[in-house]
Tab-separated table of C-alpha atoms in Angstrom:
chain	number	residue	atom	x	y	z
A	319	MET	CA	0.889	32.944	21.062
A	320	VAL	CA	2.365	36.470	21.186
A	321	LYS	CA	1.406	38.869	24.010
A	322	ILE	CA	2.374	42.538	24.399
A	323	GLN	CA	3.285	43.509	27.939
A	324	ASN	CA	4.931	46.864	28.772
A	325	ASN	CA	5.814	47.388	25.103
A	326	ASN	CA	7.650	44.057	25.138
A	327	TYR	CA	6.755	41.022	23.125
A	328	LYS	CA	6.454	37.731	24.937
A	329	ILE	CA	6.053	34.450	23.108
A	330	HIS	CA	4.123	31.734	24.899
A	331	ALA	CA	4.020	28.173	23.644
A	332	VAL	CA	0.494	27.024	22.891
A	333	LYS	CA	-0.417	23.390	23.155
A	334	PRO	CA	-1.879	21.987	19.949
A	335	ASP	CA	-5.551	21.130	20.217
A	336	LEU	CA	-5.877	17.428	19.482
A	337	ARG	CA	-9.512	17.935	18.491
A	338	TYR	CA	-8.390	19.799	15.371
A	339	PHE	CA	-5.829	17.115	14.622
A	340	ARG	CA	-8.492	14.432	14.756
A	341	LEU	CA	-10.893	16.515	12.644
A	342	ILE	CA	-8.347	17.292	9.914
A	343	PHE	CA	-6.999	13.758	9.863
A	344	TRP	CA	-10.467	12.207	9.726
A	345	THR	CA	-11.569	14.617	6.976
A	346	LEU	CA	-8.587	13.719	4.781
A	347	PHE	CA	-9.121	10.017	5.376
A	348	LEU	CA	-12.834	10.258	4.546
A	349	LYS	CA	-11.984	12.153	1.360
A	350	GLU	CA	-9.880	9.216	0.222
A	351	PHE	CA	-12.554	6.722	1.253
A	352	LYS	CA	-15.296	8.600	-0.618
A	353	ARG	CA	-13.071	8.714	-3.690
A	354	LEU	CA	-12.845	4.940	-3.387
A	355	LYS	CA	-16.637	4.602	-3.320
A	356	SER	CA	-17.164	6.925	-6.267
A	357	THR	CA	-14.743	4.939	-8.453
A	358	TYR	CA	-15.594	1.424	-7.229
A	359	LEU	CA	-15.524	-0.043	-10.745
A	360	GLN	CA	-11.876	0.909	-11.089
A	361	THR	CA	-10.765	0.461	-7.486
A	362	ILE	CA	-12.611	-2.719	-6.400
A	363	ILE	CA	-14.188	-4.506	-9.360
A	364	SER	CA	-11.179	-4.142	-11.673
A	365	PRO	CA	-8.682	-5.952	-9.341
A	366	LEU	CA	-11.211	-8.755	-8.825
A	367	VAL	CA	-11.667	-9.191	-12.576
A	368	THR	CA	-7.904	-9.114	-13.195
A	369	THR	CA	-7.211	-11.701	-10.494
A	370	GLY	CA	-10.059	-13.887	-11.772
A	371	LEU	CA	-8.715	-13.759	-15.330
A	372	PHE	CA	-5.210	-14.710	-14.167
A	373	LEU	CA	-6.570	-17.675	-12.208
A	374	THR	CA	-8.698	-18.828	-15.135
A	375	ILE	CA	-5.845	-18.559	-17.640
A	376	PHE	CA	-3.359	-20.361	-15.411
A	377	ASN	CA	-5.874	-23.062	-14.580
A	378	LEU	CA	-6.661	-23.690	-18.248
A	379	ALA	CA	-3.173	-23.266	-19.696
A	380	ILE	CA	-1.076	-24.956	-17.004
A	381	GLY	CA	-3.702	-27.148	-15.429
A	382	GLY	CA	-5.075	-27.400	-11.929
A	383	ALA	CA	-4.661	-30.863	-10.466
A	384	GLU	CA	-2.294	-31.883	-13.272
A	385	ARG	CA	0.165	-29.170	-12.250
A	386	GLY	CA	0.737	-30.790	-8.867
A	387	GLU	CA	1.203	-29.110	-5.520
A	388	VAL	CA	3.299	-26.124	-4.485
A	389	LEU	CA	4.161	-25.813	-0.796
A	390	ASN	CA	1.785	-28.770	-0.269
A	391	PHE	CA	-1.137	-26.838	-1.731
A	392	PRO	CA	-2.818	-27.053	-5.146
A	393	PHE	CA	-1.188	-24.784	-7.688
A	394	ILE	CA	-4.376	-22.727	-8.163
A	395	THR	CA	-4.597	-22.085	-4.391
A	396	PHE	CA	-0.922	-21.091	-4.297
A	397	CYS	CA	-1.489	-18.620	-7.146
A	398	CYS	CA	-4.690	-17.216	-5.647
A	399	ALA	CA	-2.966	-16.228	-2.387
A	400	GLY	CA	-0.125	-14.633	-4.351
A	401	LEU	CA	-2.482	-12.750	-6.662
A	402	ILE	CA	-4.410	-11.326	-3.704
A	403	ALA	CA	-1.102	-10.050	-2.292
A	404	SER	CA	-0.199	-8.640	-5.714
A	405	SER	CA	-3.524	-6.765	-5.876
A	406	VAL	CA	-2.648	-5.186	-2.510
A	407	VAL	CA	0.620	-3.919	-3.996
A	408	ASN	CA	-0.949	-2.449	-7.128
A	409	SER	CA	-4.039	-0.930	-5.517
A	410	SER	CA	-2.274	0.778	-2.608
A	411	TYR	CA	0.370	2.288	-4.888
A	412	ALA	CA	-2.227	3.500	-7.398
A	413	SER	CA	-4.472	4.982	-4.693
A	414	SER	CA	-1.982	7.366	-3.066
A	415	SER	CA	-0.072	8.287	-6.227
A	416	SER	CA	-3.219	9.086	-8.231
A	417	SER	CA	-4.671	11.082	-5.334
A	418	MET	CA	-1.642	13.384	-5.250
A	419	ILE	CA	-1.332	13.723	-9.023
A	420	ILE	CA	-5.054	14.519	-9.390
A	421	SER	CA	-4.683	17.247	-6.760
A	422	LYS	CA	-1.805	18.748	-8.747
A	423	ILE	CA	-3.579	18.571	-12.114
A	424	ASN	CA	-6.862	19.998	-10.804
A	425	GLY	CA	-5.101	22.671	-8.783
A	426	THR	CA	-6.762	21.527	-5.556
A	427	VAL	CA	-3.392	20.945	-3.918
A	428	ILE	CA	-3.642	24.565	-2.736
A	429	ASP	CA	-6.528	23.445	-0.504
A	430	ILE	CA	-4.063	21.215	1.312
A	431	LEU	CA	-1.246	23.758	1.563
A	432	THR	CA	-3.196	26.777	2.830
A	433	PRO	CA	-5.032	25.285	5.872
A	434	PRO	CA	-3.035	24.510	9.032
A	435	ILE	CA	-2.499	20.863	8.111
A	436	SER	CA	0.671	19.272	9.425
A	437	PRO	CA	2.685	17.049	7.073
A	438	SER	CA	2.228	14.084	9.410
A	439	GLU	CA	-1.570	14.443	9.255
A	440	PHE	CA	-1.630	14.589	5.485
A	441	VAL	CA	0.851	11.780	4.833
A	442	THR	CA	-0.709	9.425	7.388
A	443	ALA	CA	-4.263	10.061	6.186
A	444	ILE	CA	-3.402	9.475	2.513
A	445	VAL	CA	-1.402	6.338	3.262
A	446	LEU	CA	-4.104	4.907	5.520
A	447	GLY	CA	-6.618	5.628	2.771
A	448	SER	CA	-4.529	3.327	0.566
A	449	VAL	CA	-4.498	0.723	3.323
A	450	ALA	CA	-8.286	0.875	3.602
A	451	ARG	CA	-8.635	0.366	-0.145
A	452	SER	CA	-6.366	-2.687	-0.012
A	453	MET	CA	-8.220	-4.156	2.958
A	454	ILE	CA	-11.541	-3.869	1.117
A	455	ILE	CA	-10.055	-5.539	-1.982
A	456	VAL	CA	-8.686	-8.409	0.134
A	457	ILE	CA	-12.072	-8.944	1.830
A	458	PHE	CA	-13.964	-8.984	-1.474
A	459	SER	CA	-11.323	-11.225	-3.076
A	460	VAL	CA	-11.560	-13.786	-0.277
A	461	LEU	CA	-15.384	-13.775	-0.361
A	462	VAL	CA	-15.560	-14.150	-4.145
A	463	PHE	CA	-12.753	-16.648	-4.791
A	464	SER	CA	-13.707	-18.838	-1.843
A	465	LEU	CA	-16.835	-19.719	-3.852
A	466	PHE	CA	-14.691	-21.337	-6.567
A	467	ILE	CA	-11.416	-22.263	-4.851
A	468	ASP	CA	-10.657	-23.971	-1.582
A	469	LEU	CA	-8.791	-20.958	-0.177
A	470	PRO	CA	-7.700	-21.548	3.419
A	471	ILE	CA	-6.904	-18.811	5.917
A	472	TYR	CA	-4.149	-19.972	8.230
A	473	ASN	CA	-4.366	-16.974	10.572
A	474	PHE	CA	-6.642	-13.933	10.234
A	475	PHE	CA	-4.322	-11.810	12.368
A	476	TYR	CA	-1.315	-12.579	10.173
A	477	VAL	CA	-3.308	-11.718	7.055
A	478	PHE	CA	-4.359	-8.385	8.575
A	479	VAL	CA	-0.860	-7.444	9.780
A	480	PHE	CA	0.951	-8.350	6.573
A	481	VAL	CA	-1.683	-6.751	4.321
A	482	PHE	CA	-1.502	-3.616	6.476
A	483	LEU	CA	2.301	-3.448	6.275
A	484	GLY	CA	2.368	-4.154	2.547
A	485	ALA	CA	-0.320	-1.581	1.777
A	486	PHE	CA	1.329	0.969	4.091
A	487	ILE	CA	4.671	0.595	2.307
A	488	MET	CA	3.223	0.768	-1.208
A	489	GLY	CA	0.917	3.636	-0.187
A	490	SER	CA	3.953	5.569	1.061
A	491	ILE	CA	5.879	4.792	-2.136
A	492	GLY	CA	2.858	5.884	-4.175
A	493	LEU	CA	2.651	9.161	-2.276
A	494	ILE	CA	6.368	9.779	-2.864
A	495	SER	CA	5.779	9.103	-6.549
A	496	GLY	CA	2.779	11.444	-6.600
A	497	ILE	CA	4.777	14.229	-4.959
A	498	LEU	CA	7.705	13.931	-7.371
A	499	LEU	CA	5.669	13.353	-10.553
A	500	ASP	CA	3.232	15.662	-12.322
A	501	LYS	CA	1.617	13.480	-14.987
A	502	PHE	CA	-0.166	10.155	-15.167
A	503	GLU	CA	2.219	9.153	-17.962
A	504	SER	CA	5.107	9.379	-15.497
A	505	GLN	CA	3.131	7.375	-12.951
A	506	ALA	CA	2.488	4.684	-15.572
A	507	ALA	CA	6.208	4.599	-16.381
A	508	VAL	CA	7.065	3.944	-12.722
A	509	THR	CA	4.451	1.192	-12.615
A	510	ASN	CA	5.643	-0.458	-15.841
A	511	PHE	CA	9.396	-0.195	-15.294
A	512	LEU	CA	9.668	-0.556	-11.503
A	513	ILE	CA	6.570	-1.892	-9.731
A	514	GLN	CA	5.581	-4.576	-12.248
A	515	PRO	CA	9.103	-6.023	-12.760
A	516	LEU	CA	9.559	-6.272	-8.977
A	517	ALA	CA	6.113	-7.873	-8.698
A	518	LEU	CA	6.948	-10.446	-11.382
A	519	LEU	CA	10.129	-11.359	-9.504
A	520	SER	CA	8.248	-11.687	-6.205
A	521	GLY	CA	7.132	-15.285	-6.743
A	522	THR	CA	3.430	-14.637	-7.260
A	523	PHE	CA	3.087	-17.611	-9.623
A	524	TYR	CA	6.127	-19.695	-8.679
A	525	LEU	CA	8.690	-20.483	-6.010
A	526	THR	CA	11.636	-18.131	-6.213
A	527	GLU	CA	14.056	-21.022	-5.708
A	528	LYS	CA	13.597	-21.611	-9.441
A	529	LEU	CA	15.308	-18.294	-10.184
A	530	PRO	CA	19.089	-17.934	-10.728
A	531	ASP	CA	21.136	-17.476	-7.562
A	532	ILE	CA	22.018	-13.853	-8.360
A	533	VAL	CA	18.343	-12.979	-8.792
A	534	GLN	CA	17.465	-14.709	-5.519
A	535	LYS	CA	20.057	-12.617	-3.703
A	536	ILE	CA	18.749	-9.401	-5.287
A	537	ASN	CA	15.211	-10.454	-4.391
A	538	ILE	CA	16.032	-10.314	-0.683
A	539	ALA	CA	15.934	-6.505	-0.945
A	540	ASN	CA	12.711	-6.560	-3.000
A	541	PRO	CA	9.893	-5.327	-0.730
A	542	ILE	CA	7.180	-6.767	-2.987
A	543	TYR	CA	8.804	-10.200	-2.655
A	544	HIS	CA	8.378	-10.065	1.113
A	545	ILE	CA	4.869	-8.585	0.863
A	546	VAL	CA	3.677	-11.412	-1.403
A	547	ASN	CA	5.296	-14.164	0.657
A	548	THR	CA	4.197	-12.901	4.064
A	549	VAL	CA	0.605	-12.347	2.916
A	550	ARG	CA	0.638	-15.819	1.349
A	551	TYR	CA	1.863	-17.177	4.686
A	552	GLY	CA	-1.162	-15.621	6.367
A	553	PHE	CA	-3.416	-17.587	4.014
A	554	LEU	CA	-1.536	-20.876	3.614
A	555	GLY	CA	0.723	-21.044	6.655
A	556	ALA	CA	3.629	-21.782	4.314
A	557	SER	CA	6.220	-19.641	2.558
A	558	ASP	CA	9.492	-20.040	0.677
A	559	THR	CA	11.185	-17.308	2.691
A	560	SER	CA	11.707	-16.377	6.337
A	561	VAL	CA	8.465	-14.832	7.587
A	562	LYS	CA	10.157	-13.397	10.688
A	563	PHE	CA	12.779	-11.612	8.584
A	564	GLY	CA	10.069	-10.431	6.175
A	565	PHE	CA	8.015	-8.995	9.043
A	566	PHE	CA	10.868	-6.942	10.519
A	567	TYR	CA	12.029	-5.881	7.059
A	568	LEU	CA	8.546	-4.612	6.169
A	569	VAL	CA	8.230	-2.747	9.485
A	570	ILE	CA	11.545	-0.977	8.856
A	571	LEU	CA	10.621	-0.128	5.260
A	572	SER	CA	7.224	1.223	6.293
A	573	CYS	CA	8.909	3.658	8.689
A	574	ILE	CA	11.537	4.672	6.119
A	575	PHE	CA	9.139	5.308	3.218
A	576	TRP	CA	6.629	7.127	5.452
A	577	PHE	CA	9.416	9.387	6.700
A	578	VAL	CA	10.638	10.094	3.157
A	579	ALA	CA	7.082	11.045	2.107
A	580	TYR	CA	6.821	13.228	5.223
A	581	ILE	CA	10.077	15.064	4.437
A	582	LEU	CA	9.141	15.637	0.786
A	583	PHE	CA	5.716	17.020	1.663
A	584	ALA	CA	7.046	19.121	4.553
A	585	LYS	CA	9.638	20.727	2.268
A	586	GLY	CA	7.056	21.179	-0.506
A	587	VAL	CA	9.169	19.443	-3.126
A	588	ARG	CA	7.505	19.950	-6.547
A	589	ILE	CA	4.371	21.144	-4.753
A	590	LYS	CA	4.829	24.697	-3.498
A	591	ASN	CA	6.504	25.855	-6.683
């Protein structure tokens, strides 16, 4: 605040009103949640159908009981836990990236830039909107597939924490992608040439010990590999990688990617111009 006293300007620091922070943050989060409800066929039903088709195809082509056990669980149960984790990866990335690109295409990004919205409010609200979408998909997936598959849940808290971290990371990566890209074609290219290859190497359908040694070493840096395996651990209580290392690695990556998204939005990269 600036005050004039005896023809002199004095600048006084004004404390930010947390009520406005909560209002702006909650409004942005609700916007993302309402977008989820309005497109439920694409955001909720579509991942369920895709996961169901994968399970059906693998069960028919490879066999259920004939395939044997993986990590002391039936193959179909092993795949189901991995596919649920994979749907978290795809949905959280698509949610934040499409939200930003739609705002650019429709020209509504100006509604975000002109009000007094801090970068931290915007980035956190968009990313948590992606997390909420992933949580809803996981809940519906568990309810639906438990009717057909004996899907155990080793620890609800582990499932929540690892789904949250995985969705937070992919939501941050999606927001970075949405800030840097201007077209859905570019978003699809990132998905096809980066996200999907990393997801296929993550061990969704198999144990990664079957891969060549060089690929296994590269996979250690693959965030989707740790997302899939830690979420699977929450369901099955078993994993082919170190869950403790995966947890700390995902926490570090979530902070890094959130900060990168924060810097890009704060500087207005490919937004303000």
